[in-house]
mmCIF file of C-alpha atoms in Angstrom:
data_model
loop_
_atom_site.group_PDB
_atom_site.id
_atom_site.type_symbol
_atom_site.label_atom_id
_atom_site.label_comp_id
_atom_site.label_asym_id
_atom_site.label_seq_id
_atom_site.Cartn_x
_atom_site.Cartn_y
_atom_site.Cartn_z
ATOM 1 C CA MET A 1 -21.333 -16.548 5.580
ATOM 2 C CA THR A 2 -25.107 -16.924 5.531
ATOM 3 C CA ASP A 3 -27.698 -14.527 4.058
ATOM 4 C CA ALA A 4 -28.647 -13.613 7.603
ATOM 5 C CA GLU A 5 -25.098 -12.332 8.207
ATOM 6 C CA THR A 6 -25.267 -9.766 5.394
ATOM 7 C CA GLN A 7 -27.251 -6.606 5.210
ATOM 8 C CA ASP A 8 -29.147 -5.544 2.053
ATOM 9 C CA VAL A 9 -29.769 -1.857 1.325
ATOM 10 C CA VAL A 10 -33.487 -1.804 0.930
ATOM 11 C CA GLY A 11 -34.708 -0.863 -2.529
ATOM 12 C CA THR A 12 -31.323 -0.841 -4.138
ATOM 13 C CA GLY A 13 -30.275 -4.423 -4.460
ATOM 14 C CA GLU A 14 -26.939 -3.481 -2.946
ATOM 15 C CA ARG A 15 -25.297 -5.567 -0.313
ATOM 16 C CA ARG A 16 -23.320 -4.004 2.505
ATOM 17 C CA PRO A 17 -20.075 -5.824 2.809
ATOM 18 C CA VAL A 18 -19.456 -7.296 6.286
ATOM 19 C CA ILE A 19 -16.525 -5.497 7.958
ATOM 20 C CA ALA A 20 -14.983 -7.099 11.055
ATOM 21 C CA VAL A 21 -13.260 -4.551 13.418
ATOM 22 C CA LEU A 22 -10.761 -6.513 15.528
ATOM 23 C CA ASP A 23 -11.678 -5.935 19.141
ATOM 24 C CA TYR A 24 -8.403 -6.276 21.112
ATOM 25 C CA GLY A 25 -8.762 -3.336 23.563
ATOM 26 C CA SER A 26 -7.560 -0.572 21.329
ATOM 27 C CA GLY A 27 -8.919 2.886 22.128
ATOM 28 C CA ASN A 28 -11.071 5.055 19.862
ATOM 29 C CA ILE A 29 -12.619 1.960 18.277
ATOM 30 C CA HIS A 30 -16.096 3.108 18.329
ATOM 31 C CA SER A 31 -15.503 6.113 16.084
ATOM 32 C CA ALA A 32 -13.941 3.784 13.553
ATOM 33 C CA VAL A 33 -17.067 1.637 13.717
ATOM 34 C CA LYS A 34 -19.297 4.607 13.063
ATOM 35 C CA ALA A 35 -17.130 5.870 10.135
ATOM 36 C CA LEU A 36 -17.204 2.397 8.533
ATOM 37 C CA GLN A 37 -20.978 2.279 8.884
ATOM 38 C CA ALA A 38 -21.256 5.755 7.303
ATOM 39 C CA ALA A 39 -19.077 4.447 4.510
ATOM 40 C CA GLY A 40 -21.510 1.618 3.711
ATOM 41 C CA GLY A 41 -20.203 -1.305 5.785
ATOM 42 C CA ASP A 42 -22.193 -3.810 7.786
ATOM 43 C CA VAL A 43 -19.718 -3.470 10.817
ATOM 44 C CA ARG A 44 -19.148 -6.074 13.479
ATOM 45 C CA LEU A 45 -16.867 -5.280 16.492
ATOM 46 C CA THR A 46 -15.573 -8.694 17.269
ATOM 47 C CA ARG A 47 -12.756 -11.038 18.287
ATOM 48 C CA ASP A 48 -14.600 -14.134 16.967
ATOM 49 C CA ARG A 49 -12.237 -16.100 14.862
ATOM 50 C CA GLY A 50 -14.896 -17.460 12.461
ATOM 51 C CA LEU A 51 -16.403 -14.065 11.817
ATOM 52 C CA ILE A 52 -13.017 -12.484 11.338
ATOM 53 C CA GLN A 53 -12.051 -15.030 8.765
ATOM 54 C CA ASP A 54 -15.424 -14.959 6.911
ATOM 55 C CA ALA A 55 -15.903 -11.145 6.817
ATOM 56 C CA ASP A 56 -15.486 -9.289 3.504
ATOM 57 C CA GLY A 57 -12.923 -7.017 5.174
ATOM 58 C CA LEU A 58 -10.975 -6.803 8.413
ATOM 59 C CA LEU A 59 -10.104 -3.491 10.025
ATOM 60 C CA VAL A 60 -7.174 -3.421 12.512
ATOM 61 C CA PRO A 61 -7.299 -0.125 14.517
ATOM 62 C CA GLY A 62 -4.552 1.008 16.842
ATOM 63 C CA VAL A 63 -3.687 3.954 19.164
ATOM 64 C CA GLY A 64 -0.857 4.269 21.642
ATOM 65 C CA ALA A 65 2.521 2.550 21.712
ATOM 66 C CA PHE A 66 3.741 -0.050 19.289
ATOM 67 C CA LYS A 67 4.777 -2.444 22.073
ATOM 68 C CA ALA A 68 1.444 -2.146 23.899
ATOM 69 C CA VAL A 69 -0.564 -2.697 20.738
ATOM 70 C CA MET A 70 1.473 -5.895 19.877
ATOM 71 C CA GLU A 71 0.914 -7.223 23.382
ATOM 72 C CA GLN A 72 -2.845 -6.550 23.137
ATOM 73 C CA LEU A 73 -3.051 -8.220 19.721
ATOM 74 C CA ARG A 74 -1.390 -11.345 21.041
ATOM 75 C CA THR A 75 -3.940 -11.724 23.715
ATOM 76 C CA VAL A 76 -6.660 -12.327 21.114
ATOM 77 C CA ARG A 77 -4.403 -14.201 18.682
ATOM 78 C CA GLY A 78 -4.411 -11.171 16.462
ATOM 79 C CA PRO A 79 -1.191 -12.014 14.537
ATOM 80 C CA GLU A 80 -2.573 -15.422 13.649
ATOM 81 C CA LEU A 81 -5.902 -14.054 12.531
ATOM 82 C CA ILE A 82 -4.340 -11.331 10.347
ATOM 83 C CA GLU A 83 -1.839 -13.733 8.799
ATOM 84 C CA ARG A 84 -4.507 -16.293 8.039
ATOM 85 C CA ARG A 85 -6.621 -13.723 6.161
ATOM 86 C CA LEU A 86 -3.720 -12.314 4.191
ATOM 87 C CA ALA A 87 -2.503 -15.826 3.329
ATOM 88 C CA GLY A 88 -5.854 -16.390 1.819
ATOM 89 C CA GLY A 89 -5.798 -13.071 -0.142
ATOM 90 C CA LEU A 90 -8.548 -11.617 2.141
ATOM 91 C CA PRO A 91 -8.575 -7.826 2.575
ATOM 92 C CA VAL A 92 -7.185 -6.177 5.716
ATOM 93 C CA LEU A 93 -6.924 -2.405 6.539
ATOM 94 C CA GLY A 94 -4.698 -1.154 9.343
ATOM 95 C CA ILE A 95 -5.128 2.327 10.800
ATOM 96 C CA CYS A 96 -2.407 4.429 12.677
ATOM 97 C CA VAL A 97 -0.572 1.923 14.949
ATOM 98 C CA GLY A 98 -2.601 -0.723 13.183
ATOM 99 C CA MET A 99 -0.426 0.298 10.220
ATOM 100 C CA GLN A 100 2.804 0.504 12.113
ATOM 101 C CA VAL A 101 2.599 -3.067 13.452
ATOM 102 C CA MET A 102 2.483 -4.464 9.910
ATOM 103 C CA PHE A 103 6.210 -3.624 9.691
ATOM 104 C CA GLU A 104 9.105 -5.881 10.946
ATOM 105 C CA ARG A 105 9.724 -3.943 14.081
ATOM 106 C CA GLY A 106 9.142 -0.645 15.947
ATOM 107 C CA VAL A 107 11.651 1.301 18.020
ATOM 108 C CA GLU A 108 10.223 3.632 20.690
ATOM 109 C CA ARG A 109 12.577 5.449 23.099
ATOM 110 C CA GLY A 110 15.219 2.838 22.693
ATOM 111 C CA VAL A 111 12.900 -0.147 23.088
ATOM 112 C CA GLU A 112 12.652 -2.419 20.029
ATOM 113 C CA THR A 113 9.612 -4.453 19.504
ATOM 114 C CA GLU A 114 8.956 -7.174 16.847
ATOM 115 C CA GLY A 115 6.012 -6.395 14.588
ATOM 116 C CA LEU A 116 3.925 -8.620 12.375
ATOM 117 C CA GLY A 117 6.559 -8.517 9.599
ATOM 118 C CA GLU A 118 4.079 -8.224 6.725
ATOM 119 C CA TRP A 119 6.273 -5.475 5.332
ATOM 120 C CA PRO A 120 10.035 -4.882 5.625
ATOM 121 C CA GLY A 121 11.095 -1.844 7.536
ATOM 122 C CA VAL A 122 11.326 -0.134 10.893
ATOM 123 C CA VAL A 123 8.919 2.299 12.637
ATOM 124 C CA GLU A 124 10.855 5.060 14.301
ATOM 125 C CA GLU A 125 10.348 8.511 15.787
ATOM 126 C CA LEU A 126 9.644 11.355 13.298
ATOM 127 C CA LYS A 127 12.563 13.582 12.610
ATOM 128 C CA ALA A 128 10.689 16.823 13.015
ATOM 129 C CA PRO A 129 11.073 19.956 15.199
ATOM 130 C CA VAL A 130 7.565 19.346 16.639
ATOM 131 C CA VAL A 131 6.446 15.856 17.765
ATOM 132 C CA PRO A 132 3.851 14.546 17.868
ATOM 133 C CA HIS A 133 2.559 15.309 14.473
ATOM 134 C CA MET A 134 -1.003 16.275 15.256
ATOM 135 C CA GLY A 135 -3.461 17.865 12.987
ATOM 136 C CA TRP A 136 -4.433 18.026 9.270
ATOM 137 C CA ASN A 137 -2.031 17.458 6.508
ATOM 138 C CA THR A 138 -2.078 16.693 2.822
ATOM 139 C CA VAL A 139 -0.623 13.553 1.266
ATOM 140 C CA GLU A 140 0.990 12.504 -1.992
ATOM 141 C CA PRO A 141 -0.940 9.540 -3.311
ATOM 142 C CA GLY A 142 0.906 6.917 -5.286
ATOM 143 C CA GLU A 143 0.052 6.390 -8.921
ATOM 144 C CA GLY A 144 -2.936 4.110 -9.368
ATOM 145 C CA SER A 145 -4.181 4.462 -5.752
ATOM 146 C CA ARG A 146 -7.656 3.080 -5.186
ATOM 147 C CA LEU A 147 -7.945 4.377 -1.644
ATOM 148 C CA PHE A 148 -7.360 7.989 -2.697
ATOM 149 C CA ARG A 149 -9.500 7.859 -5.879
ATOM 150 C CA GLY A 150 -11.304 11.165 -6.170
ATOM 151 C CA LEU A 151 -9.438 12.550 -3.007
ATOM 152 C CA GLU A 152 -6.672 14.467 -4.678
ATOM 153 C CA GLY A 153 -5.647 17.494 -2.624
ATOM 154 C CA GLU A 154 -7.687 16.484 0.406
ATOM 155 C CA ARG A 155 -6.305 16.710 3.863
ATOM 156 C CA PHE A 156 -6.388 13.993 6.605
ATOM 157 C CA TYR A 157 -6.026 13.950 10.311
ATOM 158 C CA PHE A 158 -2.778 12.583 11.865
ATOM 159 C CA VAL A 159 -1.927 11.986 15.546
ATOM 160 C CA HIS A 160 1.360 10.187 15.929
ATOM 161 C CA SER A 161 5.102 10.571 16.891
ATOM 162 C CA PHE A 162 6.350 7.461 15.019
ATOM 163 C CA ALA A 163 6.165 6.256 11.503
ATOM 164 C CA ALA A 164 7.807 4.164 8.803
ATOM 165 C CA GLN A 165 10.052 6.485 6.889
ATOM 166 C CA ASP A 166 11.441 4.131 4.138
ATOM 167 C CA TRP A 167 9.886 1.748 1.701
ATOM 168 C CA THR A 168 11.891 -1.065 0.051
ATOM 169 C CA LEU A 169 9.285 -3.690 -0.993
ATOM 170 C CA GLU A 170 8.720 -4.014 -4.590
ATOM 171 C CA ALA A 171 6.234 -6.205 -6.587
ATOM 172 C CA HIS A 172 6.412 -9.848 -5.628
ATOM 173 C CA GLY A 173 4.324 -13.007 -6.047
ATOM 174 C CA PRO A 174 0.905 -12.593 -7.756
ATOM 175 C CA PHE A 175 0.413 -8.977 -6.514
ATOM 176 C CA ALA A 176 0.954 -5.738 -8.433
ATOM 177 C CA LYS A 177 3.548 -3.223 -7.432
ATOM 178 C CA PRO A 178 2.609 -1.655 -4.050
ATOM 179 C CA VAL A 179 1.068 1.763 -4.130
ATOM 180 C CA VAL A 180 2.806 4.037 -1.600
ATOM 181 C CA THR A 181 1.442 7.379 -0.408
ATOM 182 C CA TRP A 182 3.710 9.788 1.358
ATOM 183 C CA ALA A 183 3.334 12.784 3.694
ATOM 184 C CA GLN A 184 5.718 15.433 5.061
ATOM 185 C CA HIS A 185 6.446 16.414 8.622
ATOM 186 C CA GLY A 186 10.009 17.346 9.176
ATOM 187 C CA GLY A 187 10.767 14.791 6.577
ATOM 188 C CA ARG A 188 8.994 12.305 4.371
ATOM 189 C CA PHE A 189 7.045 9.425 6.018
ATOM 190 C CA LEU A 190 4.611 6.756 4.851
ATOM 191 C CA ALA A 191 1.060 8.014 4.980
ATOM 192 C CA ALA A 192 -0.487 4.903 3.412
ATOM 193 C CA VAL A 193 0.257 1.664 1.623
ATOM 194 C CA GLU A 194 -1.790 -0.461 -0.707
ATOM 195 C CA ASN A 195 -0.232 -3.888 -1.188
ATOM 196 C CA GLY A 196 -2.366 -6.704 -2.457
ATOM 197 C CA PRO A 197 -4.993 -7.576 0.184
ATOM 198 C CA LEU A 198 -3.146 -5.490 2.802
ATOM 199 C CA SER A 199 -3.742 -1.756 2.995
ATOM 200 C CA ALA A 200 -3.018 0.708 5.768
ATOM 201 C CA THR A 201 -3.106 4.397 6.703
ATOM 202 C CA GLN A 202 -0.973 6.268 9.209
ATOM 203 C CA PHE A 203 -3.645 8.889 9.588
ATOM 204 C CA HIS A 204 -7.108 8.374 11.016
ATOM 205 C CA PRO A 205 -9.849 8.229 8.362
ATOM 206 C CA GLU A 206 -12.491 8.199 11.137
ATOM 207 C CA LYS A 207 -11.208 11.625 12.301
ATOM 208 C CA SER A 208 -10.820 13.029 8.834
ATOM 209 C CA GLY A 209 -14.320 14.136 8.071
ATOM 210 C CA GLU A 210 -15.888 13.540 4.679
ATOM 211 C CA ALA A 211 -12.587 12.796 3.052
ATOM 212 C CA GLY A 212 -11.967 10.018 5.553
ATOM 213 C CA ILE A 213 -15.485 8.550 4.944
ATOM 214 C CA ARG A 214 -14.891 8.607 1.187
ATOM 215 C CA LEU A 215 -11.541 6.902 1.600
ATOM 216 C CA LEU A 216 -13.123 4.101 3.643
ATOM 217 C CA ARG A 217 -15.885 3.864 1.075
ATOM 218 C CA ASN A 218 -13.223 3.471 -1.600
ATOM 219 C CA TRP A 219 -11.740 0.570 0.388
ATOM 220 C CA ILE A 220 -15.158 -1.015 0.973
ATOM 221 C CA GLN A 221 -16.009 -0.747 -2.742
ATOM 222 C CA SER A 222 -12.794 -2.610 -3.484
ATOM 223 C CA LEU A 223 -13.715 -5.672 -1.424
ATOM 224 C CA PRO A 224 -14.643 -8.814 -3.416
ATOM 225 C CA GLY A 225 -18.341 -8.994 -4.039
ATOM 226 C CA ALA A 226 -19.111 -5.411 -2.973
ATOM 227 C CA THR A 227 -21.896 -3.762 -4.858
ATOM 228 C CA LEU A 228 -22.072 -0.391 -3.248
#
């Protein structure tokens, strides 16, 4: 990545990390771009393979159905792009269905769809009296979380009917033990995961006000070479 592809914060000596937002047709993408900009990122909405590989961080947004998101990702070779970054230890952040597709498969109304398989597990409908789970909720950050640093007790905005409700992956390879954050709606479900270069949230940081911006800033500050 050339100097022209980075953005310096005038007068501070800080460099805004380049964040590629994978443009594959997902809705609500522009609010995610604005939130990342507010959090300190030099944000590029793109499907360019070179930029996606070279960026400091990659955001994978997602709204709607698991199957539809997987189909849209395949049209831009999303699975290949995501796997290539992760294989190189390069940071990726998934949001909402962008988190769900990181699991082995999703089951929606009897239809089973293969996911990216980065994590073991199945995304299924929430076992709750009221679905979808829509609105503000607290979370239970895992010990040592970097995403939730300074955000204890904050609430985040959820809009979903499906989630991963079990976690079986322990530490493997060169990475530390995954940090798992839970939330409650009818029962316990995964609200966020931090696992080596791959992190994800079931809630929408871009809809979560200042707490969401701070969480995105925590992620950006964790990127290699970030000086914010």
